Each structure stands twice: as structure tokens, then as C-alpha cells.
Short mmCIF file of C-alpha atoms in Angstrom, two decimals:
data_model
loop_
_atom_site.label_atom_id
_atom_site.label_comp_id
_atom_site.label_asym_id
_atom_site.label_seq_id
_atom_site.Cartn_x
_atom_site.Cartn_y
_atom_site.Cartn_z
CA ASP A 1 -11.53 -11.18 -14.22
CA ALA A 2 -10.41 -12.44 -10.87
CA GLY A 3 -8.77 -9.90 -8.61
CA VAL A 4 -5.89 -10.44 -6.27
CA THR A 5 -6.57 -13.37 -3.99
CA GLN A 6 -5.07 -14.11 -0.58
CA SER A 7 -5.20 -17.14 1.71
CA PRO A 8 -6.06 -17.83 4.38
CA THR A 9 -8.55 -15.13 5.29
CA HIS A 10 -7.96 -15.37 9.02
CA LEU A 11 -5.31 -17.11 11.03
CA ILE A 12 -4.59 -17.47 14.71
CA LYS A 13 -1.08 -18.37 15.87
CA THR A 14 0.84 -18.56 19.14
CA ARG A 15 3.93 -16.57 19.94
CA GLY A 16 7.06 -18.17 18.59
CA GLN A 17 5.29 -20.03 15.83
CA HIS A 18 5.86 -19.60 12.11
CA VAL A 19 3.28 -18.49 9.51
CA THR A 20 3.01 -18.54 5.75
CA LEU A 21 0.65 -16.30 3.85
CA ARG A 22 -0.15 -16.68 0.21
CA CYS A 23 -1.04 -14.36 -2.63
CA SER A 24 -2.12 -14.88 -6.23
CA PRO A 25 -1.85 -11.81 -8.42
CA ILE A 26 -4.08 -10.67 -11.17
CA SER A 27 -3.43 -12.69 -14.39
CA GLY A 28 -0.64 -10.91 -16.27
CA HIS A 29 0.77 -9.02 -13.36
CA LYS A 30 4.41 -9.70 -12.68
CA SER A 31 4.88 -7.64 -9.49
CA VAL A 32 3.66 -8.48 -6.00
CA SER A 33 4.05 -6.31 -2.95
CA TRP A 34 3.33 -7.12 0.69
CA TYR A 35 2.14 -4.69 3.39
CA GLN A 36 1.34 -4.94 7.11
CA GLN A 37 -1.58 -2.92 8.36
CA VAL A 38 -2.06 -2.62 12.09
CA LEU A 39 -5.55 -1.72 13.21
CA GLY A 40 -6.24 1.98 12.81
CA GLN A 41 -3.06 2.73 10.92
CA GLY A 42 -2.06 2.90 7.25
CA PRO A 43 -0.33 -0.01 5.48
CA GLN A 44 3.42 -0.39 5.99
CA PHE A 45 5.51 -1.64 3.10
CA ILE A 46 7.24 -5.01 3.71
CA PHE A 47 8.49 -6.30 0.26
CA GLN A 48 8.14 -5.85 -3.41
CA TYR A 49 8.91 -8.57 -5.93
CA TYR A 50 9.16 -8.36 -9.64
CA GLU A 51 9.98 -11.20 -11.98
CA LYS A 52 10.78 -13.44 -9.06
CA GLU A 53 13.34 -11.05 -7.56
CA GLU A 54 13.19 -8.87 -4.52
CA ARG A 55 13.10 -5.28 -5.72
CA GLY A 56 12.31 -3.38 -2.56
CA ARG A 57 12.25 -3.93 1.17
CA GLY A 58 10.76 -1.99 4.02
CA ASN A 59 11.95 -1.62 7.55
CA PHE A 60 11.04 -5.00 8.91
CA PRO A 61 13.24 -7.52 10.77
CA ASP A 62 14.80 -10.55 9.16
CA ARG A 63 11.99 -12.65 10.69
CA PHE A 64 9.99 -11.54 7.62
CA SER A 65 10.85 -13.13 4.34
CA ALA A 66 9.04 -13.69 1.01
CA ARG A 67 9.46 -15.21 -2.35
CA GLN A 68 7.77 -15.16 -5.73
CA PHE A 69 7.15 -18.18 -7.84
CA PRO A 70 7.45 -18.73 -11.55
CA ASN A 71 3.62 -18.28 -11.93
CA TYR A 72 4.15 -14.90 -10.09
CA SER A 73 2.21 -15.98 -6.97
CA SER A 74 3.95 -15.11 -3.76
CA GLU A 75 4.38 -16.27 -0.15
CA LEU A 76 5.15 -14.11 2.88
CA ASN A 77 6.79 -16.00 5.76
CA VAL A 78 7.11 -14.75 9.33
CA ASN A 79 9.23 -16.64 11.88
CA ALA A 80 9.24 -16.46 15.64
CA LEU A 81 5.93 -14.59 15.83
CA LEU A 82 5.43 -11.85 18.28
CA LEU A 83 2.24 -10.29 19.64
CA GLY A 84 3.08 -7.17 17.66
CA ASP A 85 2.87 -9.09 14.44
CA SER A 86 -0.92 -9.19 14.79
CA ALA A 87 -2.22 -7.26 11.79
CA LEU A 88 -3.86 -7.35 8.44
CA TYR A 89 -1.39 -8.42 5.81
CA LEU A 90 -2.16 -7.07 2.39
CA CYS A 91 -0.90 -8.24 -0.98
CA ALA A 92 -0.96 -6.08 -4.06
CA SER A 93 -0.12 -6.93 -7.64
CA SER A 94 0.78 -4.60 -10.60
CA PRO A 95 1.75 -5.16 -14.19
CA GLY A 96 5.28 -3.72 -13.63
CA MET A 97 7.19 -1.72 -11.13
CA GLN A 98 7.71 1.96 -11.44
CA GLY A 99 4.74 4.07 -12.15
CA TYR A 100 2.20 1.21 -12.20
CA GLU A 101 -0.90 1.20 -9.97
CA GLN A 102 -1.20 -1.57 -7.44
CA TYR A 103 -4.31 -3.63 -7.04
CA PHE A 104 -4.98 -4.86 -3.53
CA GLY A 105 -6.27 -8.12 -2.16
CA PRO A 106 -8.67 -8.41 0.78
CA GLY A 107 -5.85 -9.29 3.13
CA THR A 108 -5.10 -11.97 5.70
CA ARG A 109 -5.99 -11.26 9.30
CA LEU A 110 -3.28 -12.66 11.53
CA THR A 111 -3.79 -12.84 15.29
CA VAL A 112 -0.89 -13.85 17.52
CA THR A 113 -1.80 -14.95 21.08
CA SER B 5 14.57 10.31 2.70
CA ASN B 6 11.09 9.99 1.22
CA SER B 7 8.03 10.87 3.32
CA VAL B 8 4.34 11.35 3.07
CA LYS B 9 1.95 13.42 5.26
CA GLN B 10 -1.83 13.47 5.43
CA THR B 11 -4.42 15.29 7.40
CA GLY B 12 -5.81 13.01 10.07
CA GLN B 13 -9.54 13.57 9.92
CA ILE B 14 -11.99 15.74 8.02
CA THR B 15 -15.75 16.18 8.85
CA VAL B 16 -18.12 17.88 6.45
CA SER B 17 -21.82 17.97 5.72
CA GLU B 18 -23.36 16.15 2.78
CA GLY B 19 -23.20 18.17 -0.43
CA ALA B 20 -20.07 19.93 0.44
CA SER B 21 -16.79 19.82 -1.49
CA VAL B 22 -13.72 18.55 0.28
CA THR B 23 -9.98 18.72 -0.37
CA MET B 24 -7.73 16.15 1.09
CA ASN B 25 -4.00 16.90 1.02
CA CYS B 26 -1.06 14.70 0.58
CA THR B 27 2.30 16.39 1.09
CA TYR B 28 5.36 14.38 0.14
CA THR B 29 9.10 14.56 -0.19
CA SER B 30 10.94 12.34 -2.69
CA THR B 31 14.47 11.93 -3.96
CA GLY B 32 13.35 10.16 -7.07
CA TYR B 33 10.73 10.44 -9.78
CA PRO B 34 7.73 9.09 -7.95
CA THR B 35 4.21 8.29 -8.88
CA LEU B 36 1.56 9.39 -6.42
CA PHE B 37 -1.55 7.25 -5.94
CA TRP B 38 -4.73 7.79 -3.96
CA TYR B 39 -6.69 4.85 -2.52
CA VAL B 40 -9.89 4.65 -0.62
CA GLU B 41 -10.59 2.11 2.17
CA TYR B 42 -14.19 1.24 2.89
CA PRO B 43 -14.98 -1.04 5.81
CA SER B 44 -14.32 -4.73 5.09
CA LYS B 45 -13.37 -3.98 1.39
CA PRO B 46 -9.99 -4.05 -0.38
CA LEU B 47 -8.18 -0.74 -1.07
CA GLN B 48 -9.53 0.81 -4.24
CA LEU B 49 -7.51 3.00 -6.58
CA LEU B 50 -9.01 6.48 -7.05
CA GLN B 51 -6.34 8.57 -8.76
CA ARG B 52 -2.79 8.50 -10.08
CA GLU B 53 -0.35 11.40 -10.66
CA THR B 54 2.90 10.85 -12.43
CA MET B 55 5.85 13.12 -12.08
CA GLU B 56 6.85 13.29 -15.74
CA ASN B 57 7.48 17.00 -15.55
CA SER B 58 9.74 16.67 -12.61
CA LYS B 59 12.40 15.17 -14.85
CA ASN B 60 12.88 18.68 -16.24
CA PHE B 61 13.87 20.02 -12.83
CA GLY B 62 17.32 18.32 -12.46
CA GLY B 63 17.84 15.58 -9.97
CA GLY B 64 14.30 14.64 -9.30
CA ASN B 65 14.44 16.02 -5.78
CA ILE B 66 10.93 17.01 -4.67
CA LYS B 67 10.28 18.57 -1.25
CA ASP B 68 6.96 19.15 0.41
CA LYS B 69 4.90 18.89 -2.79
CA ASN B 70 1.15 18.71 -2.26
CA SER B 71 -0.82 16.33 -4.43
CA PRO B 72 -4.48 16.76 -3.22
CA ILE B 73 -7.61 14.94 -4.13
CA VAL B 74 -10.86 16.82 -4.39
CA LYS B 75 -14.29 15.41 -3.94
CA TYR B 76 -17.28 17.38 -4.91
CA SER B 77 -20.83 17.17 -3.48
CA VAL B 78 -19.91 14.43 -1.10
CA GLN B 79 -22.38 11.86 0.09
CA VAL B 80 -22.65 9.86 3.36
CA SER B 81 -21.43 6.89 1.34
CA ASP B 82 -18.13 8.74 0.68
CA SER B 83 -17.29 8.33 4.37
CA ALA B 84 -14.06 6.28 4.33
CA VAL B 85 -10.35 6.44 4.86
CA TYR B 86 -8.34 7.94 2.01
CA TYR B 87 -4.73 7.02 1.63
CA CYS B 88 -2.03 8.43 -0.58
CA LEU B 89 0.80 6.17 -1.65
CA LEU B 90 4.16 7.22 -2.90
CA GLY B 91 5.53 4.66 -5.25
CA GLY B 92 7.29 4.04 -8.52
CA CYS B 93 10.59 5.53 -7.33
CA ARG B 94 13.65 4.87 -9.43
CA ASN B 95 15.99 3.57 -6.77
CA ARG B 96 15.56 0.28 -4.88
CA ASP B 97 16.27 2.22 -1.70
CA ASP B 98 13.22 4.42 -2.42
CA LYS B 99 10.67 2.52 -0.44
CA ILE B 100 6.96 2.48 -1.26
CA ILE B 101 5.35 4.70 1.38
CA PHE B 102 1.76 4.97 2.45
CA GLY B 103 0.45 8.05 4.23
CA LYS B 104 -1.34 7.46 7.48
CA GLY B 105 -4.62 8.23 5.88
CA THR B 106 -7.38 10.86 6.10
CA ARG B 107 -10.54 9.65 7.75
CA LEU B 108 -13.41 11.45 5.96
CA HIS B 109 -16.62 11.70 7.85
CA ILE B 110 -19.71 13.02 6.08
CA LEU B 111 -22.62 14.26 8.17
CA PRO B 112 -26.11 13.66 6.78
#
């Protein structure tokens, strides 16, 4: 079975630009979560979506937004990019919300110059 | 508020046993997960601990509880970063929290 897939693998953007990252969950999983992992640090929670609704949000500015589609895939959008947004963005899917393990994708490496 | 703390780095020799701690505080009824990160590979789930019993202790407030993971007879290939994740909380305000990770270094 296919695992969690993310696209693109790598991305280079300029300060002030906008970026969209995409995630396809494992078949049958209805929850998708997004994380930011800066080099050398642990992942930081950004959003969790379940059944197309936002169910949790981390401490990130409003420049970060996301949505989940009817097929449970998800997009993470970041506006007005800053140098500090350079990181590995991880997507994880799970069958449900509370108490379910999350399965992680390989991530999208975003570099902001 | 919820929090997770992990030891930064552990170095041991091959064949040893090692315990990595994860100390957390939670206001809900969380599930604690352990993940391992190998270079250039996705995070892999190692272990899961649910807090079913905590429901019997009124309020679900947990403070400084340790949920360790133990690895026996470690090999060089076990060298990686081990993260614990506090998730599955009841309230929307209970955010999913990763620890900062324990970097395990195994000497040959």
C-alpha cells in the first residue's frame, strides 16, 4: 500500500512569495496533520484536519493556512514568505483523531532566499 | 498547558541497553507515541501508550509523567533521533506536541 505522499520534494522561493504544499494521505485515513521541522529541531505542529474541518492549530501566524479536500488530501499554504520559513514541512495522516497513530510522509524541503 | 521534555543526547557502546525518557504534562487524556528518525527517511512509529487508566484519576490532569522507551542490545544501526509525541488530547486547545528529540549515538 502507498504511504503518505507529498509534493513537491524540494522547493525554492523568494521572500514575499506564496507557496502551496500538497499531501495525499494513506487510503482510508481521514485526518491529516501538518508540521514544520527546522533543521536540527523537532517537528512543530501547524494544523490538524479531520473530515475536512480544522480540528487543531499550533502557534503559527495567519500567513499559514490549510484545507482538506473531499478525497482527504490536503494543501498547506504559506503567504508572504520569510527567511525563517525555510524548513522541512511534514504531513502525517491517521485513521481518526484522538488516540490514533500518525503516519508521516517524506516531507517537502522549502528554502526561502 | 501541555509540555514534553526529552534528554538531548545519549551515547552508549554497541550491545548496551539504553533508556530514553519522555516526561510530559497534560490536561487531557493523551496518547504518547514514540517515533524514530533515520537520515533521509520519514518518521517511523515505534511505540504507543494510551492513558486509559488516567480516566480513573479524576480530571485527566497529568503532571511530569515519564513514558520511557527502552532498547536492548543496541546496534550501530540504532543510531538515530528518537522523538516522543503527545497527541490524542480531548480538547481542541490541546495541541499536538513533539519533544525536541533524543539523539542516540551508538559506538562500535
